[in-house]
């Protein structure tokens, strides 16, 4: 079977996870014909706007509905629940010319959602097998990272901005991933909005904690403008400094070519 690459983008709140995810998506669809599933795993759901798409229904909406049916007793048996959820989630998949998109959203109500969350995780696992690439924009929490079954090649991209809190959050996420036995084949760091000259300082500090620096995204005025206007980030042109930087990161991650991906796999194998 061909390798499937699943890239999750995580980090402290506001460091640039959604920006990175949107620009990685842009790189893949501009430069390749690879099949791509993009998942917004953050309940706040900022990624659809960054990608210029509308989401009629999130997975969370569907799960909430399912939970109500369970509570009302109108659904019996494990198989029925899984079938209903799976069928409906496939319906909530937004298909564009260049990529497919799924928004996790949030489940409403009180109590433990472990059961529904577990189903959701399984469904993403199943779904991502249909794509060469899956890109996930995570929330600052890690709820959808945990309890993954053995999937494809998992790569974790930790985004940090120039703050101690962002650095510490990245280390914490790496440690947590280990604790809950999520087997990332590779964990890399991307520095966002680092002023010129601070790159080496970041690289050195990351080395001390055993994390590799994979790239730097500069602060980008054009990006800020586009974002302020609420226009899709995906429409930024290739002369934007942030776009250029993320294109390089996409290549290094193996998102743009099978060859680089295999090299990455060889290194990590
Ligand atoms: N390189 C950059 N240049 C200019 N502005 C940026 C850059 N990176 C991020 N921003 C801006 O910073 C803000 C936060 O970025 P973003 O939404 O990508 O962060 P996030 O980590 O996804 O946040 P959250 O934790 O809230 O989901 C946005 O307004 C975004 O436009
Ligand atoms: Mg975000």
Short mmCIF file of C-alpha atoms and ligand atoms in Angstrom, two decimals:
data_model
loop_
_atom_site.label_atom_id
_atom_site.label_comp_id
_atom_site.label_asym_id
_atom_site.label_seq_id
_atom_site.Cartn_x
_atom_site.Cartn_y
_atom_site.Cartn_z
CA UNK A 1 0.00 0.00 0.00
CA UNK A 2 1.20 3.52 -0.72
CA UNK A 3 2.20 5.61 2.22
CA UNK A 4 -0.33 8.02 3.57
CA UNK A 5 1.02 11.13 5.23
CA UNK A 6 -0.93 12.76 8.05
CA UNK A 7 0.38 16.13 9.20
CA UNK A 8 -1.05 17.67 12.38
CA UNK A 9 -0.33 21.32 13.17
CA UNK A 10 -0.38 22.16 16.88
CA UNK A 11 0.89 24.76 19.35
CA UNK A 12 -0.13 27.36 21.90
CA UNK A 13 -3.16 29.58 21.19
CA UNK A 14 -2.62 32.28 18.59
CA UNK A 15 0.86 31.25 17.42
CA UNK A 16 -0.18 30.74 13.80
CA UNK A 17 -1.49 27.16 13.51
CA UNK A 18 -4.38 28.08 11.22
CA UNK A 19 -2.17 30.36 9.11
CA UNK A 20 0.37 27.56 8.72
CA UNK A 21 -2.32 24.98 7.93
CA UNK A 22 -3.94 27.25 5.32
CA UNK A 23 -0.63 28.02 3.63
CA UNK A 24 0.40 24.35 3.64
CA UNK A 25 -2.93 23.58 1.96
CA UNK A 26 -2.22 26.30 -0.57
CA UNK A 27 1.21 24.85 -1.32
CA UNK A 28 -0.20 21.37 -1.93
CA UNK A 29 -3.03 22.44 -4.20
CA UNK A 30 -0.93 24.94 -6.16
CA UNK A 31 1.98 22.63 -6.78
CA UNK A 32 0.65 19.07 -6.80
CA UNK A 33 -2.28 16.96 -7.83
CA UNK A 34 -2.09 14.82 -4.71
CA UNK A 35 -5.36 13.94 -3.02
CA UNK A 36 -5.77 16.00 0.12
CA UNK A 37 -8.09 15.93 3.11
CA UNK A 38 -8.00 19.04 5.29
CA UNK A 39 -9.44 18.73 8.80
CA UNK A 40 -10.25 21.64 11.09
CA UNK A 41 -9.91 19.97 14.48
CA UNK A 42 -10.27 23.27 16.36
CA UNK A 43 -13.83 23.79 17.68
CA UNK A 44 -13.53 27.53 16.95
CA UNK A 45 -13.27 26.66 13.23
CA UNK A 46 -11.19 29.45 11.72
CA UNK A 47 -9.79 27.36 8.91
CA UNK A 48 -12.84 27.45 6.58
CA UNK A 49 -12.52 31.22 6.25
CA UNK A 50 -8.78 31.01 5.66
CA UNK A 51 -9.50 28.52 2.88
CA UNK A 52 -12.49 30.43 1.52
CA UNK A 53 -15.06 27.68 2.02
CA UNK A 54 -18.39 27.34 3.82
CA UNK A 55 -19.27 24.53 6.18
CA UNK A 56 -22.94 23.58 6.28
CA UNK A 57 -22.54 21.13 9.15
CA UNK A 58 -19.68 20.17 11.41
CA UNK A 59 -18.91 16.70 12.69
CA UNK A 60 -19.75 18.02 16.17
CA UNK A 61 -23.26 18.98 15.00
CA UNK A 62 -23.76 15.45 13.75
CA UNK A 63 -22.35 13.94 16.94
CA UNK A 64 -24.67 16.12 19.03
CA UNK A 65 -27.62 14.84 17.02
CA UNK A 66 -26.44 11.27 17.45
CA UNK A 67 -26.09 11.78 21.17
CA UNK A 68 -29.65 13.06 21.40
CA UNK A 69 -30.89 10.00 19.55
CA UNK A 70 -28.96 7.76 21.94
CA UNK A 71 -30.38 9.60 24.96
CA UNK A 72 -33.89 9.29 23.57
CA UNK A 73 -33.33 5.59 23.03
CA UNK A 74 -34.17 5.78 19.33
CA UNK A 75 -30.91 4.09 18.35
CA UNK A 76 -30.01 0.62 19.49
CA UNK A 77 -26.76 -1.23 19.38
CA UNK A 78 -23.14 -0.32 18.70
CA UNK A 79 -23.33 -1.09 15.00
CA UNK A 80 -26.29 1.21 14.45
CA UNK A 81 -24.55 4.14 16.13
CA UNK A 82 -21.34 3.70 14.23
CA UNK A 83 -23.17 3.26 10.92
CA UNK A 84 -25.32 6.33 11.44
CA UNK A 85 -22.36 8.48 12.46
CA UNK A 86 -20.17 7.25 9.63
CA UNK A 87 -22.84 7.79 7.01
CA UNK A 88 -23.60 11.30 8.19
CA UNK A 89 -19.99 12.31 8.50
CA UNK A 90 -19.39 11.36 4.91
CA UNK A 91 -22.27 13.71 4.11
CA UNK A 92 -20.60 16.55 6.02
CA UNK A 93 -17.47 16.24 3.93
CA UNK A 94 -17.09 19.38 1.83
CA UNK A 95 -15.65 18.57 -1.56
CA UNK A 96 -13.87 21.23 -3.59
CA UNK A 97 -12.02 20.84 -6.90
CA UNK A 98 -8.68 20.70 -5.15
CA UNK A 99 -9.25 19.18 -1.71
CA UNK A 100 -11.86 17.77 0.66
CA UNK A 101 -12.60 19.37 3.99
CA UNK A 102 -14.02 18.28 7.30
CA UNK A 103 -14.74 20.53 10.30
CA UNK A 104 -14.83 18.83 13.68
CA UNK A 105 -16.71 21.62 15.47
CA UNK A 106 -17.87 20.82 18.97
CA UNK A 107 -20.40 18.54 20.60
CA UNK A 108 -23.02 20.26 22.74
CA UNK A 109 -24.32 19.31 26.13
CA UNK A 110 -23.10 18.00 29.41
CA UNK A 111 -21.35 14.85 30.42
CA UNK A 112 -18.75 12.59 28.98
CA UNK A 113 -18.36 12.45 25.25
CA UNK A 114 -15.68 9.83 25.29
CA UNK A 115 -17.79 7.44 23.32
CA UNK A 116 -18.63 9.88 20.55
CA UNK A 117 -15.09 11.27 20.51
CA UNK A 118 -13.68 7.80 20.15
CA UNK A 119 -15.95 7.13 17.21
CA UNK A 120 -14.91 10.42 15.63
CA UNK A 121 -11.25 9.56 15.93
CA UNK A 122 -11.85 6.20 14.32
CA UNK A 123 -13.77 7.80 11.51
CA UNK A 124 -10.98 10.26 10.74
CA UNK A 125 -8.59 7.33 10.70
CA UNK A 126 -10.79 5.51 8.21
CA UNK A 127 -11.38 8.58 6.11
CA UNK A 128 -7.73 9.63 5.90
CA UNK A 129 -6.87 6.28 4.31
CA UNK A 130 -8.61 7.51 1.15
CA UNK A 131 -6.18 10.41 0.70
CA UNK A 132 -2.49 10.66 -0.01
CA UNK A 133 -2.28 13.56 2.41
CA UNK A 134 -4.26 14.64 5.45
CA UNK A 135 -3.64 18.03 7.06
CA UNK A 136 -5.10 18.76 10.49
CA UNK A 137 -5.32 22.18 12.15
CA UNK A 138 -5.41 21.28 15.84
CA UNK A 139 -6.82 23.31 18.71
CA UNK A 140 -4.47 24.51 21.43
CA UNK A 141 -5.77 21.50 23.39
CA UNK A 142 -5.05 18.05 22.11
CA UNK A 143 -8.38 16.27 22.29
CA UNK A 144 -8.34 14.89 18.78
CA UNK A 145 -4.71 13.88 18.93
CA UNK A 146 -5.18 11.27 21.58
CA UNK A 147 -6.26 7.67 21.31
CA UNK A 148 -5.33 7.34 17.68
CA UNK A 149 -5.17 3.88 16.31
CA UNK A 150 -2.26 2.85 14.19
CA UNK A 151 -2.61 4.98 11.12
CA UNK A 152 -0.39 6.18 8.45
CA UNK A 153 2.74 8.23 8.79
CA UNK A 154 2.04 10.80 11.43
CA UNK A 155 4.02 14.00 11.47
CA UNK A 156 3.49 16.66 14.13
CA UNK A 157 4.32 20.27 13.32
CA UNK A 158 4.65 22.42 16.44
CA UNK A 159 4.28 26.13 15.74
CA UNK A 160 5.97 28.60 18.08
CA UNK A 161 6.04 32.38 18.04
CA UNK A 162 8.78 34.39 19.74
CA UNK A 163 7.51 33.89 23.28
CA UNK A 164 8.60 31.68 26.15
CA UNK A 165 5.01 30.47 26.62
CA UNK A 166 4.82 29.21 23.03
CA UNK A 167 8.15 27.42 23.43
CA UNK A 168 7.06 25.76 26.65
CA UNK A 169 3.71 24.75 25.13
CA UNK A 170 5.52 23.06 22.23
CA UNK A 171 7.67 21.02 24.60
CA UNK A 172 4.60 20.12 26.67
CA UNK A 173 2.69 18.92 23.61
CA UNK A 174 5.65 16.79 22.53
CA UNK A 175 5.85 15.24 26.02
CA UNK A 176 2.10 14.69 26.19
CA UNK A 177 2.12 12.95 22.82
CA UNK A 178 4.72 10.55 24.20
CA UNK A 179 2.78 10.01 27.42
CA UNK A 180 -0.42 9.02 25.66
CA UNK A 181 1.58 6.91 23.20
CA UNK A 182 0.82 8.77 20.03
CA UNK A 183 3.43 7.46 17.75
CA UNK A 184 4.50 10.44 15.69
CA UNK A 185 7.14 9.37 13.22
CA UNK A 186 8.52 12.86 13.21
CA UNK A 187 8.01 15.97 15.35
CA UNK A 188 9.27 19.28 13.99
CA UNK A 189 9.06 22.93 14.98
CA UNK A 190 8.18 25.91 12.81
CA UNK A 191 8.98 29.38 14.13
CA UNK A 192 6.35 31.94 13.14
CA UNK A 193 6.89 35.72 13.15
CA UNK A 194 10.47 35.46 14.30
CA UNK A 195 12.41 38.62 13.54
CA UNK A 196 15.47 38.17 11.33
CA UNK A 197 18.47 37.18 13.42
CA UNK A 198 16.56 35.21 16.03
CA UNK A 199 16.53 31.99 14.07
CA UNK A 200 19.82 30.65 15.42
CA UNK A 201 18.85 31.49 18.95
CA UNK A 202 15.64 29.45 18.49
CA UNK A 203 17.48 26.58 16.84
CA UNK A 204 19.93 26.38 19.75
CA UNK A 205 17.23 26.46 22.37
CA UNK A 206 15.25 23.77 20.55
CA UNK A 207 18.32 21.58 20.28
CA UNK A 208 18.61 21.64 24.05
CA UNK A 209 15.19 20.00 24.33
CA UNK A 210 15.71 17.67 21.38
CA UNK A 211 13.40 19.32 18.88
CA UNK A 212 14.48 20.16 15.31
CA UNK A 213 13.75 23.56 13.76
CA UNK A 214 12.17 22.95 10.38
CA UNK A 215 11.61 26.47 9.14
CA UNK A 216 10.79 30.08 9.92
CA UNK A 217 7.75 32.00 8.68
CA UNK A 218 8.46 35.74 8.73
CA UNK A 219 5.98 38.31 9.91
CA UNK A 220 4.10 39.20 6.76
CA UNK A 221 2.30 42.54 6.34
CA UNK A 222 0.39 41.41 3.31
CA UNK A 223 -0.89 38.40 5.22
CA UNK A 224 -1.98 40.65 8.08
CA UNK A 225 -3.92 42.84 5.63
CA UNK A 226 -5.64 39.90 3.98
CA UNK A 227 -6.55 38.53 7.37
CA UNK A 228 -7.87 41.87 8.59
CA UNK A 229 -10.14 42.10 5.56
CA UNK A 230 -11.37 38.57 6.21
CA UNK A 231 -10.31 37.38 2.76
CA UNK A 232 -9.11 33.82 2.32
CA UNK A 233 -5.39 33.41 3.05
CA UNK A 234 -5.29 30.88 0.29
CA UNK A 235 -5.53 33.77 -2.20
CA UNK A 236 -2.16 35.20 -1.18
CA UNK A 237 0.25 35.19 -4.08
CA UNK A 238 3.58 33.44 -4.22
CA UNK A 239 5.53 36.66 -3.69
CA UNK A 240 4.21 36.95 -0.13
CA UNK A 241 7.14 36.17 2.21
CA UNK A 242 5.01 33.88 4.39
CA UNK A 243 3.83 31.92 1.35
CA UNK A 244 7.41 31.45 0.16
CA UNK A 245 8.49 30.23 3.57
CA UNK A 246 5.60 27.78 3.92
CA UNK A 247 6.18 26.44 0.38
CA UNK A 248 9.67 25.45 1.48
CA UNK A 249 8.37 23.89 4.67
CA UNK A 250 5.77 21.93 2.65
CA UNK A 251 8.51 20.55 0.44
CA UNK A 252 10.67 19.56 3.42
CA UNK A 253 7.69 17.84 5.03
CA UNK A 254 7.21 15.66 1.97
CA UNK A 255 3.87 17.22 1.10
CA UNK A 256 4.89 18.22 -2.42
CA UNK A 257 6.62 15.18 -3.73
CA UNK A 258 6.50 11.48 -3.19
CA UNK A 259 10.31 11.44 -3.39
CA UNK A 260 10.83 13.82 -0.48
CA UNK A 261 8.18 12.01 1.48
CA UNK A 262 10.01 8.73 1.01
CA UNK A 263 13.27 10.39 1.99
CA UNK A 264 11.60 11.64 5.14
CA UNK A 265 10.35 8.11 5.76
CA UNK A 266 13.80 6.70 5.17
CA UNK A 267 15.24 9.07 7.71
CA UNK A 268 12.60 8.30 10.23
CA UNK A 269 12.13 4.62 9.30
N1 LIG B 1 3.49 35.27 9.71
C1 LIG B 1 2.48 36.09 10.02
N2 LIG B 1 2.47 37.37 9.58
C2 LIG B 1 1.46 38.21 9.90
N3 LIG B 1 0.40 37.85 10.65
C3 LIG B 1 0.35 36.59 11.12
C4 LIG B 1 1.38 35.65 10.83
N4 LIG B 1 1.06 34.47 11.43
C5 LIG B 1 -0.11 34.67 12.05
N5 LIG B 1 -0.55 35.94 11.88
C6 LIG B 1 -1.78 36.52 12.44
O1 LIG B 1 -1.85 36.20 13.81
C7 LIG B 1 -3.16 35.81 14.20
C8 LIG B 1 -3.18 34.44 14.79
O2 LIG B 1 -2.82 33.49 13.79
P1 LIG B 1 -3.59 32.11 13.64
O3 LIG B 1 -5.05 32.30 13.65
O4 LIG B 1 -2.99 31.41 12.47
O5 LIG B 1 -3.12 31.42 14.98
P2 LIG B 1 -3.69 30.08 15.67
O6 LIG B 1 -2.54 29.44 16.33
O7 LIG B 1 -4.43 29.28 14.67
O8 LIG B 1 -4.68 30.69 16.72
P3 LIG B 1 -5.80 29.91 17.60
O9 LIG B 1 -5.05 29.22 18.72
O10 LIG B 1 -6.69 30.99 18.07
O11 LIG B 1 -6.46 28.93 16.67
C9 LIG B 1 -4.01 35.96 12.94
O12 LIG B 1 -4.64 37.19 12.96
C10 LIG B 1 -3.00 35.87 11.82
O13 LIG B 1 -3.39 36.55 10.66
MG1 LIG B 2 -6.40 28.50 14.72
#
